[in-house]
């Protein structure tokens, strides 16, 4: 399979060129005795999602003592909490999974090209057991405070159970989609029926049978749950504020022959995923829209419509995200598809975005979503035309009156990127609160550290990914692990990024966040979905190539982006 290099997608900017020069920070680096490890644990990982599990594995593999604490009662992180019906990958299963063990890759057969949540959760449990990680994981423990002790160069961490842990290094793998967002709608607590947020879905099964259900929100989560519950509910009311450019996921079972070829191709799949620009296997296209005739374009759009998941972004015409006319033509094609799938022309028009182009926001991928609105028991409410006034005891009241409901599903998104980190009670040097340090939005170096918080790392957090998340986050975990080894080998036990390195990286992120092709401030990737949250880009605008280059530079310059020292 070919590398995904050269694709122009919104996940990254291959054109980031801001030159970074790290000034030596003047740290004296004499050869020293090995550090005194008078701590409970060398590496404390927070969060048993895909990144946290991998960080635990890598820390143990490299001979550090390590422990993981997790707020949930099981592993999975995002894939533990988001267990709503229909939750599934929209990156190909085997590209989202771990690649560090060929044996693991060989023995785990994904049943679907885009696995559903139960299979993902089974997989992560399998990984934890196969690599004997479970005994290092403390479940049902949510970090309530993490305070840096400068004298000892350690973190004092407390969980909700009051258990104190002293860790040399704190790795907060707490994820970007961990804090569910509920909009300020008056009366939410008055509702007498059931209500659930997709990002905080209960472990016990939720019974939709014969119920009148309202789903609020039509992002990736809302459009996944809607078609799945439509069959069993008495009525389904979808409350939409803004339609999205939804295109088919095109899921399919993985056949035995495909399983065999995946195994045979492991090395090339791994190498491609470990180096590709956005962490996908999709082949980039080599033509711009108007290189082709109208007829050829039509045929190509049909091919895109039938292609799996994100390839509509990664393998589309090279200018689809850059050229307004090219983008408009693709959007018109999608709009025509919606009109052809939805019987009621008024409803079809309501489902077609009018306020943003394709790729300006993260596009959801769907299975039978549009068709759901042809069902007699399904209806769509346009919240721009008839805004919600309040939640009543019986249901949702809009400008059109009250609709009585048995259940409300809040598919209203997350406090993305910084939500979990800002709520953990993290206090760095001189008691500096992380949430104050980031009052104007996150500042980071490579999305792994921030100045003033020595020995704290946060892979998979703000400025982390801009494509297939586990690939980027895995790069960060590798880098963090290498950095810990470097410090250990050189007799240091305190690692803090220099403010200069952080400023340079953050300036690069902020600069490239505004260059096309890029998401715009309409996207929650700028934090604009949460009132009062600073508008600041939360992904890695430089993309994976920039991350690779900077990691190489850190190595080549003998870690001069960091202050390495030894605690008293
Ligand atoms: P989201 O994309 O942020 O969507 C939230 C929805 O809630 C939007 O439709 C939003 O409308 C609506 N909303 C928010 N506040 C509202 C209000 N006050 N009144 C009415 N509507 C309101 O959240 P999400 O759907 O949970 O998805 C978040 C991310 O999770 C995705 O982008 C994706 O990265 C990830 N995800 C991935 C998958 C997958 O397939 N792998 C599945 C689900 C989620 P507006 O657009 O008008 O703000």
Tab-separated table of N, CA, C and O in Angstrom, residues 261-352:
chain	number	residue	atom	x	y	z
A	261	UNK	N	-4.550	-11.237	3.984
A	261	UNK	CA	-3.643	-10.282	3.330
A	261	UNK	C	-3.192	-9.199	4.300
A	261	UNK	O	-2.072	-8.697	4.206
A	262	UNK	N	-4.031	-8.865	5.274
A	262	UNK	CA	-3.590	-7.906	6.303
A	262	UNK	C	-2.392	-8.484	7.069
A	262	UNK	O	-1.401	-7.794	7.315
A	263	UNK	N	-2.502	-9.766	7.415
A	263	UNK	CA	-1.394	-10.397	8.150
A	263	UNK	C	-0.120	-10.413	7.294
A	263	UNK	O	0.961	-10.094	7.773
A	264	UNK	N	-0.316	-10.781	6.043
A	264	UNK	CA	0.854	-10.883	5.166
A	264	UNK	C	1.512	-9.522	4.957
A	264	UNK	O	2.733	-9.424	4.797
A	265	UNK	N	0.677	-8.469	4.983
A	265	UNK	CA	1.207	-7.129	4.701
A	265	UNK	C	1.582	-6.352	5.958
A	265	UNK	O	1.782	-5.135	5.899
A	266	UNK	N	1.644	-7.014	7.098
A	266	UNK	CA	1.828	-6.278	8.355
A	266	UNK	C	2.979	-5.275	8.282
A	266	UNK	O	2.829	-4.105	8.645
A	267	UNK	N	4.132	-5.725	7.822
A	267	UNK	CA	5.315	-4.844	7.868
A	267	UNK	C	5.079	-3.588	7.035
A	267	UNK	O	5.387	-2.473	7.487
A	268	UNK	N	4.483	-3.757	5.860
A	268	UNK	CA	4.304	-2.561	5.024
A	268	UNK	C	3.185	-1.676	5.577
A	268	UNK	O	3.270	-0.441	5.537
A	269	UNK	N	2.147	-2.290	6.134
A	269	UNK	CA	1.067	-1.500	6.759
A	269	UNK	C	1.645	-0.686	7.919
A	269	UNK	O	1.413	0.521	8.047
A	270	UNK	N	2.420	-1.362	8.763
A	270	UNK	CA	2.999	-0.675	9.920
A	270	UNK	C	3.911	0.473	9.471
A	270	UNK	O	3.822	1.588	9.975
A	271	UNK	N	4.747	0.183	8.471
A	271	UNK	CA	5.684	1.227	8.039
A	271	UNK	C	4.942	2.423	7.439
A	271	UNK	O	5.294	3.576	7.690
A	272	UNK	N	3.921	2.130	6.671
A	272	UNK	CA	3.143	3.223	6.072
A	272	UNK	C	2.452	4.047	7.153
A	272	UNK	O	2.533	5.280	7.171
A	273	UNK	N	1.810	3.357	8.082
A	273	UNK	CA	1.086	4.086	9.129
A	273	UNK	C	2.032	4.843	10.046
A	273	UNK	O	1.690	5.895	10.572
A	274	UNK	N	3.221	4.306	10.240
A	274	UNK	CA	4.177	4.984	11.118
A	274	UNK	C	4.825	6.198	10.477
A	274	UNK	O	5.489	6.972	11.150
A	275	UNK	N	4.637	6.339	9.181
A	275	UNK	CA	5.289	7.466	8.513
A	275	UNK	C	4.317	8.361	7.739
A	275	UNK	O	4.674	9.466	7.365
A	276	UNK	N	3.093	7.886	7.506
A	276	UNK	CA	2.215	8.652	6.618
A	276	UNK	C	1.787	9.963	7.275
A	276	UNK	O	1.734	10.082	8.496
A	277	UNK	N	1.468	10.910	6.432
A	277	UNK	CA	1.207	12.275	6.893
A	277	UNK	C	0.067	12.338	7.910
A	277	UNK	O	0.186	12.991	8.941
A	278	UNK	N	-1.036	11.678	7.624
A	278	UNK	CA	-2.178	11.795	8.528
A	278	UNK	C	-2.461	10.499	9.287
A	278	UNK	O	-3.444	10.400	10.001
A	279	UNK	N	-1.585	9.488	9.107
A	279	UNK	CA	-1.767	8.239	9.850
A	279	UNK	C	-2.793	7.303	9.245
A	279	UNK	O	-3.316	6.419	9.930
A	280	UNK	N	-3.096	7.499	7.959
A	280	UNK	CA	-4.026	6.607	7.257
A	280	UNK	C	-3.292	5.828	6.174
A	280	UNK	O	-2.167	6.180	5.805
A	281	UNK	N	-3.986	4.814	5.623
A	281	UNK	CA	-3.418	4.089	4.482
A	281	UNK	C	-3.945	4.621	3.152
A	281	UNK	O	-3.485	4.208	2.100
A	282	UNK	N	-4.914	5.528	3.235
A	282	UNK	CA	-5.547	5.994	1.989
A	282	UNK	C	-4.522	6.597	1.034
A	282	UNK	O	-3.662	7.367	1.440
A	283	UNK	N	-4.720	6.278	-0.231
A	283	UNK	CA	-3.825	6.832	-1.258
A	283	UNK	C	-4.269	8.245	-1.620
A	283	UNK	O	-5.442	8.463	-1.915
A	284	UNK	N	-3.365	9.197	-1.611
A	284	UNK	CA	-3.755	10.536	-2.055
A	284	UNK	C	-4.011	10.546	-3.555
A	284	UNK	O	-3.435	9.747	-4.291
A	285	UNK	N	-4.894	11.438	-3.994
A	285	UNK	CA	-5.158	11.570	-5.417
A	285	UNK	C	-4.064	12.458	-6.025
A	285	UNK	O	-3.371	13.176	-5.293
A	286	UNK	N	-3.907	12.380	-7.350
A	286	UNK	CA	-2.842	13.191	-7.951
A	286	UNK	C	-3.391	14.232	-8.921
A	286	UNK	O	-2.644	14.842	-9.661
A	287	UNK	N	-4.701	14.452	-8.872
A	287	UNK	CA	-5.275	15.407	-9.825
A	287	UNK	C	-6.105	16.464	-9.102
A	287	UNK	O	-6.729	16.194	-8.075
A	288	UNK	N	-6.105	17.657	-9.689
A	288	UNK	CA	-6.966	18.724	-9.178
A	288	UNK	C	-8.308	18.638	-9.900
A	288	UNK	O	-8.417	18.032	-10.981
A	289	UNK	N	-9.318	19.241	-9.290
A	289	UNK	CA	-10.697	19.081	-9.779
A	289	UNK	C	-10.828	19.350	-11.279
A	289	UNK	O	-11.334	18.522	-12.034
A	290	UNK	N	-10.336	20.518	-11.694
A	290	UNK	CA	-10.636	20.909	-13.075
A	290	UNK	C	-9.594	20.415	-14.080
A	290	UNK	O	-9.619	20.787	-15.242
A	291	UNK	N	-8.738	19.482	-13.618
A	291	UNK	CA	-7.912	18.711	-14.560
A	291	UNK	C	-8.804	17.729	-15.320
A	291	UNK	O	-8.440	17.243	-16.389
A	292	UNK	N	-9.959	17.413	-14.712
A	292	UNK	CA	-10.852	16.409	-15.283
A	292	UNK	C	-12.050	17.075	-15.962
A	292	UNK	O	-12.463	18.180	-15.563
A	293	UNK	N	-12.617	16.364	-16.931
A	293	UNK	CA	-13.843	16.861	-17.581
A	293	UNK	C	-15.009	16.705	-16.606
A	293	UNK	O	-14.899	16.002	-15.588
A	294	UNK	N	-16.136	17.310	-16.956
A	294	UNK	CA	-17.315	17.225	-16.092
A	294	UNK	C	-17.714	15.767	-15.858
A	294	UNK	O	-18.029	15.361	-14.742
A	295	UNK	N	-17.655	15.009	-16.932
A	295	UNK	CA	-18.053	13.595	-16.834
A	295	UNK	C	-17.091	12.811	-15.935
A	295	UNK	O	-17.512	12.008	-15.094
A	296	UNK	N	-15.805	13.087	-16.113
A	296	UNK	CA	-14.806	12.404	-15.265
A	296	UNK	C	-14.969	12.801	-13.798
A	296	UNK	O	-14.832	11.980	-12.888
A	297	UNK	N	-15.293	14.063	-13.583
A	297	UNK	CA	-15.456	14.526	-12.201
A	297	UNK	C	-16.641	13.828	-11.550
A	297	UNK	O	-16.569	13.386	-10.413
A	298	UNK	N	-17.709	13.730	-12.289
A	298	UNK	CA	-18.920	13.071	-11.785
A	298	UNK	C	-18.588	11.626	-11.373
A	298	UNK	O	-18.942	11.166	-10.290
A	299	UNK	N	-17.870	10.934	-12.253
A	299	UNK	CA	-17.502	9.534	-11.964
A	299	UNK	C	-16.592	9.476	-10.734
A	299	UNK	O	-16.726	8.581	-9.879
A	300	UNK	N	-15.695	10.451	-10.621
A	300	UNK	CA	-14.775	10.456	-9.477
A	300	UNK	C	-15.537	10.727	-8.172
A	300	UNK	O	-15.292	10.093	-7.148
A	301	UNK	N	-16.474	11.677	-8.213
A	301	UNK	CA	-17.260	11.964	-7.003
A	301	UNK	C	-18.053	10.730	-6.567
A	301	UNK	O	-18.171	10.450	-5.376
A	302	UNK	N	-18.582	10.004	-7.566
A	302	UNK	CA	-19.316	8.772	-7.220
A	302	UNK	C	-18.375	7.793	-6.528
A	302	UNK	O	-18.735	7.127	-5.562
A	303	UNK	N	-17.141	7.721	-7.041
A	303	UNK	CA	-16.153	6.818	-6.446
A	303	UNK	C	-15.855	7.251	-5.006
A	303	UNK	O	-15.778	6.431	-4.089
A	304	UNK	N	-15.726	8.558	-4.813
A	304	UNK	CA	-15.483	9.074	-3.457
A	304	UNK	C	-16.642	8.730	-2.525
A	304	UNK	O	-16.450	8.323	-1.387
A	305	UNK	N	-17.853	8.930	-3.036
A	305	UNK	CA	-19.057	8.669	-2.224
A	305	UNK	C	-19.066	7.212	-1.745
A	305	UNK	O	-19.513	6.919	-0.642
A	306	UNK	N	-18.551	6.319	-2.569
A	306	UNK	CA	-18.557	4.889	-2.220
A	306	UNK	C	-17.288	4.455	-1.511
A	306	UNK	O	-17.112	3.277	-1.215
A	307	UNK	N	-16.382	5.374	-1.264
A	307	UNK	CA	-15.105	4.983	-0.660
A	307	UNK	C	-15.215	5.027	0.870
A	307	UNK	O	-16.090	5.681	1.419
A	308	UNK	N	-14.335	4.303	1.569
A	308	UNK	CA	-14.478	4.218	3.021
A	308	UNK	C	-14.059	5.496	3.749
A	308	UNK	O	-13.059	6.131	3.399
A	309	UNK	N	-14.844	5.861	4.756
A	309	UNK	CA	-14.532	6.889	5.749
A	309	UNK	C	-13.826	8.128	5.236
A	309	UNK	O	-14.281	8.818	4.320
A	310	UNK	N	-12.681	8.389	5.866
A	310	UNK	CA	-11.963	9.642	5.657
A	310	UNK	C	-11.340	9.781	4.267
A	310	UNK	O	-10.763	10.828	3.969
A	311	UNK	N	-11.444	8.752	3.434
A	311	UNK	CA	-10.819	8.924	2.121
A	311	UNK	C	-11.491	10.056	1.329
A	311	UNK	O	-10.880	10.608	0.411
A	312	UNK	N	-12.729	10.430	1.741
A	312	UNK	CA	-13.342	11.583	1.049
A	312	UNK	C	-12.525	12.853	1.290
A	312	UNK	O	-12.648	13.830	0.555
A	313	UNK	N	-11.761	12.862	2.358
A	313	UNK	CA	-10.863	13.995	2.613
A	313	UNK	C	-9.448	13.712	2.109
A	313	UNK	O	-8.830	14.537	1.461
A	314	UNK	N	-8.955	12.519	2.438
A	314	UNK	CA	-7.531	12.257	2.174
A	314	UNK	C	-7.256	11.912	0.714
A	314	UNK	O	-6.128	12.060	0.256
A	315	UNK	N	-8.280	11.418	-0.006
A	315	UNK	CA	-8.036	10.950	-1.377
A	315	UNK	C	-8.867	11.696	-2.407
A	315	UNK	O	-8.961	11.276	-3.553
A	316	UNK	N	-9.470	12.762	-1.993
A	316	UNK	CA	-10.298	13.556	-2.913
A	316	UNK	C	-9.367	14.369	-3.836
A	316	UNK	O	-8.140	14.294	-3.709
A	317	UNK	N	-9.950	15.138	-4.736
A	317	UNK	CA	-9.133	16.019	-5.575
A	317	UNK	C	-8.198	16.856	-4.697
A	317	UNK	O	-8.584	17.295	-3.603
A	318	UNK	N	-6.998	17.083	-5.175
A	318	UNK	CA	-5.970	17.735	-4.353
A	318	UNK	C	-6.357	19.161	-3.935
A	318	UNK	O	-5.834	19.669	-2.949
A	319	UNK	N	-7.284	19.764	-4.704
A	319	UNK	CA	-7.631	21.152	-4.385
A	319	UNK	C	-8.990	21.298	-3.707
A	319	UNK	O	-9.460	22.411	-3.496
A	320	UNK	N	-9.586	20.161	-3.338
A	320	UNK	CA	-10.973	20.262	-2.865
A	320	UNK	C	-11.080	21.120	-1.602
A	320	UNK	O	-12.101	21.765	-1.366
A	321	UNK	N	-10.038	21.155	-0.817
A	321	UNK	CA	-10.089	21.941	0.410
A	321	UNK	C	-9.463	23.327	0.237
A	321	UNK	O	-9.528	24.164	1.129
A	322	UNK	N	-8.830	23.544	-0.906
A	322	UNK	CA	-8.077	24.785	-1.108
A	322	UNK	C	-8.823	25.761	-2.028
A	322	UNK	O	-8.709	26.962	-1.881
A	323	UNK	N	-9.531	25.196	-2.993
A	323	UNK	CA	-10.125	26.016	-4.044
A	323	UNK	C	-11.637	26.093	-3.832
A	323	UNK	O	-12.323	25.072	-3.795
A	324	UNK	N	-12.126	27.318	-3.693
A	324	UNK	CA	-13.548	27.517	-3.371
A	324	UNK	C	-14.480	26.881	-4.396
A	324	UNK	O	-15.474	26.262	-4.051
A	325	UNK	N	-14.124	27.042	-5.677
A	325	UNK	CA	-15.002	26.509	-6.726
A	325	UNK	C	-14.983	24.990	-6.703
A	325	UNK	O	-16.028	24.335	-6.871
A	326	UNK	N	-13.803	24.425	-6.482
A	326	UNK	CA	-13.688	22.964	-6.408
A	326	UNK	C	-14.490	22.444	-5.220
A	326	UNK	O	-15.256	21.472	-5.336
A	327	UNK	N	-14.353	23.127	-4.101
A	327	UNK	CA	-15.069	22.705	-2.903
A	327	UNK	C	-16.582	22.806	-3.123
A	327	UNK	O	-17.345	21.895	-2.760
A	328	UNK	N	-17.008	23.897	-3.748
A	328	UNK	CA	-18.444	24.109	-3.974
A	328	UNK	C	-19.020	23.011	-4.868
A	328	UNK	O	-20.146	22.551	-4.663
A	329	UNK	N	-18.223	22.562	-5.843
A	329	UNK	CA	-18.746	21.528	-6.741
A	329	UNK	C	-18.921	20.206	-5.993
A	329	UNK	O	-19.926	19.509	-6.157
A	330	UNK	N	-17.943	19.851	-5.162
A	330	UNK	CA	-18.060	18.619	-4.361
A	330	UNK	C	-19.251	18.743	-3.399
A	330	UNK	O	-20.037	17.811	-3.244
A	331	UNK	N	-19.413	19.924	-2.786
A	331	UNK	CA	-20.536	20.126	-1.865
A	331	UNK	C	-21.870	19.963	-2.606
A	331	UNK	O	-22.813	19.366	-2.073
A	332	UNK	N	-21.930	20.492	-3.814
A	332	UNK	CA	-23.172	20.379	-4.578
A	332	UNK	C	-23.463	18.906	-4.891
A	332	UNK	O	-24.614	18.473	-4.848
A	333	UNK	N	-22.416	18.146	-5.163
A	333	UNK	CA	-22.601	16.711	-5.407
A	333	UNK	C	-23.194	16.052	-4.150
A	333	UNK	O	-24.150	15.273	-4.240
A	334	UNK	N	-22.623	16.364	-2.983
A	334	UNK	CA	-23.127	15.776	-1.732
A	334	UNK	C	-24.572	16.227	-1.493
A	334	UNK	O	-25.439	15.417	-1.127
A	335	UNK	N	-24.839	17.510	-1.750
A	335	UNK	CA	-26.198	18.031	-1.550
A	335	UNK	C	-27.197	17.281	-2.439
A	335	UNK	O	-28.293	16.910	-2.000
A	336	UNK	N	-26.800	17.021	-3.679
A	336	UNK	CA	-27.691	16.264	-4.586
A	336	UNK	C	-27.965	14.875	-4.038
A	336	UNK	O	-29.066	14.345	-4.149
A	337	UNK	N	-26.920	14.265	-3.473
A	337	UNK	CA	-27.096	12.932	-2.883
A	337	UNK	C	-28.122	12.993	-1.754
A	337	UNK	O	-28.990	12.137	-1.637
A	338	UNK	N	-28.010	14.038	-0.921
A	338	UNK	CA	-28.948	14.157	0.205
A	338	UNK	C	-30.369	14.295	-0.347
A	338	UNK	O	-31.300	13.620	0.121
A	339	UNK	N	-30.516	15.121	-1.375
A	339	UNK	CA	-31.854	15.320	-1.963
A	339	UNK	C	-32.394	14.005	-2.538
A	339	UNK	O	-33.593	13.746	-2.483
A	340	UNK	N	-31.477	13.183	-3.052
A	340	UNK	CA	-31.954	11.925	-3.645
A	340	UNK	C	-32.294	10.886	-2.564
A	340	UNK	O	-33.058	9.962	-2.811
A	341	UNK	N	-31.729	11.049	-1.379
A	341	UNK	CA	-31.947	10.045	-0.334
A	341	UNK	C	-33.123	10.374	0.577
A	341	UNK	O	-33.693	9.495	1.217
A	342	UNK	N	-33.462	11.653	0.663
A	342	UNK	CA	-34.507	12.073	1.613
A	342	UNK	C	-35.778	12.418	0.829
A	342	UNK	O	-35.758	13.265	-0.063
A	343	UNK	N	-36.867	11.740	1.188
A	343	UNK	CA	-38.101	11.882	0.403
A	343	UNK	C	-38.681	13.291	0.457
A	343	UNK	O	-39.117	13.818	-0.560
A	344	UNK	N	-38.687	13.877	1.656
A	344	UNK	CA	-39.325	15.187	1.809
A	344	UNK	C	-38.310	16.288	1.459
A	344	UNK	O	-37.313	16.467	2.168
A	345	UNK	N	-38.578	17.026	0.372
A	345	UNK	CA	-37.594	18.034	-0.071
A	345	UNK	C	-37.297	19.096	0.987
A	345	UNK	O	-36.177	19.591	1.074
A	346	UNK	N	-38.272	19.416	1.817
A	346	UNK	CA	-38.034	20.426	2.863
A	346	UNK	C	-37.040	19.875	3.885
A	346	UNK	O	-36.109	20.570	4.315
A	347	UNK	N	-37.227	18.618	4.257
A	347	UNK	CA	-36.310	17.998	5.235
A	347	UNK	C	-34.917	17.867	4.613
A	347	UNK	O	-33.904	18.149	5.258
A	348	UNK	N	-34.882	17.483	3.336
A	348	UNK	CA	-33.577	17.357	2.662
A	348	UNK	C	-32.829	18.684	2.723
A	348	UNK	O	-31.643	18.727	3.071
A	349	UNK	N	-33.517	19.774	2.420
A	349	UNK	CA	-32.845	21.099	2.457
A	349	UNK	C	-32.358	21.425	3.857
A	349	UNK	O	-31.295	22.014	4.038
A	350	UNK	N	-33.139	21.018	4.869
A	350	UNK	CA	-32.715	21.271	6.260
A	350	UNK	C	-31.424	20.519	6.589
A	350	UNK	O	-30.642	20.956	7.441
A	351	UNK	N	-31.213	19.391	5.914
A	351	UNK	CA	-30.043	18.549	6.228
A	351	UNK	C	-28.782	18.964	5.459
A	351	UNK	O	-27.705	18.406	5.674
A	352	UNK	N	-28.933	19.931	4.558
A	352	UNK	CA	-27.777	20.356	3.746
A	352	UNK	C	-27.150	21.610	4.366
A	352	UNK	O	-27.844	22.627	4.529
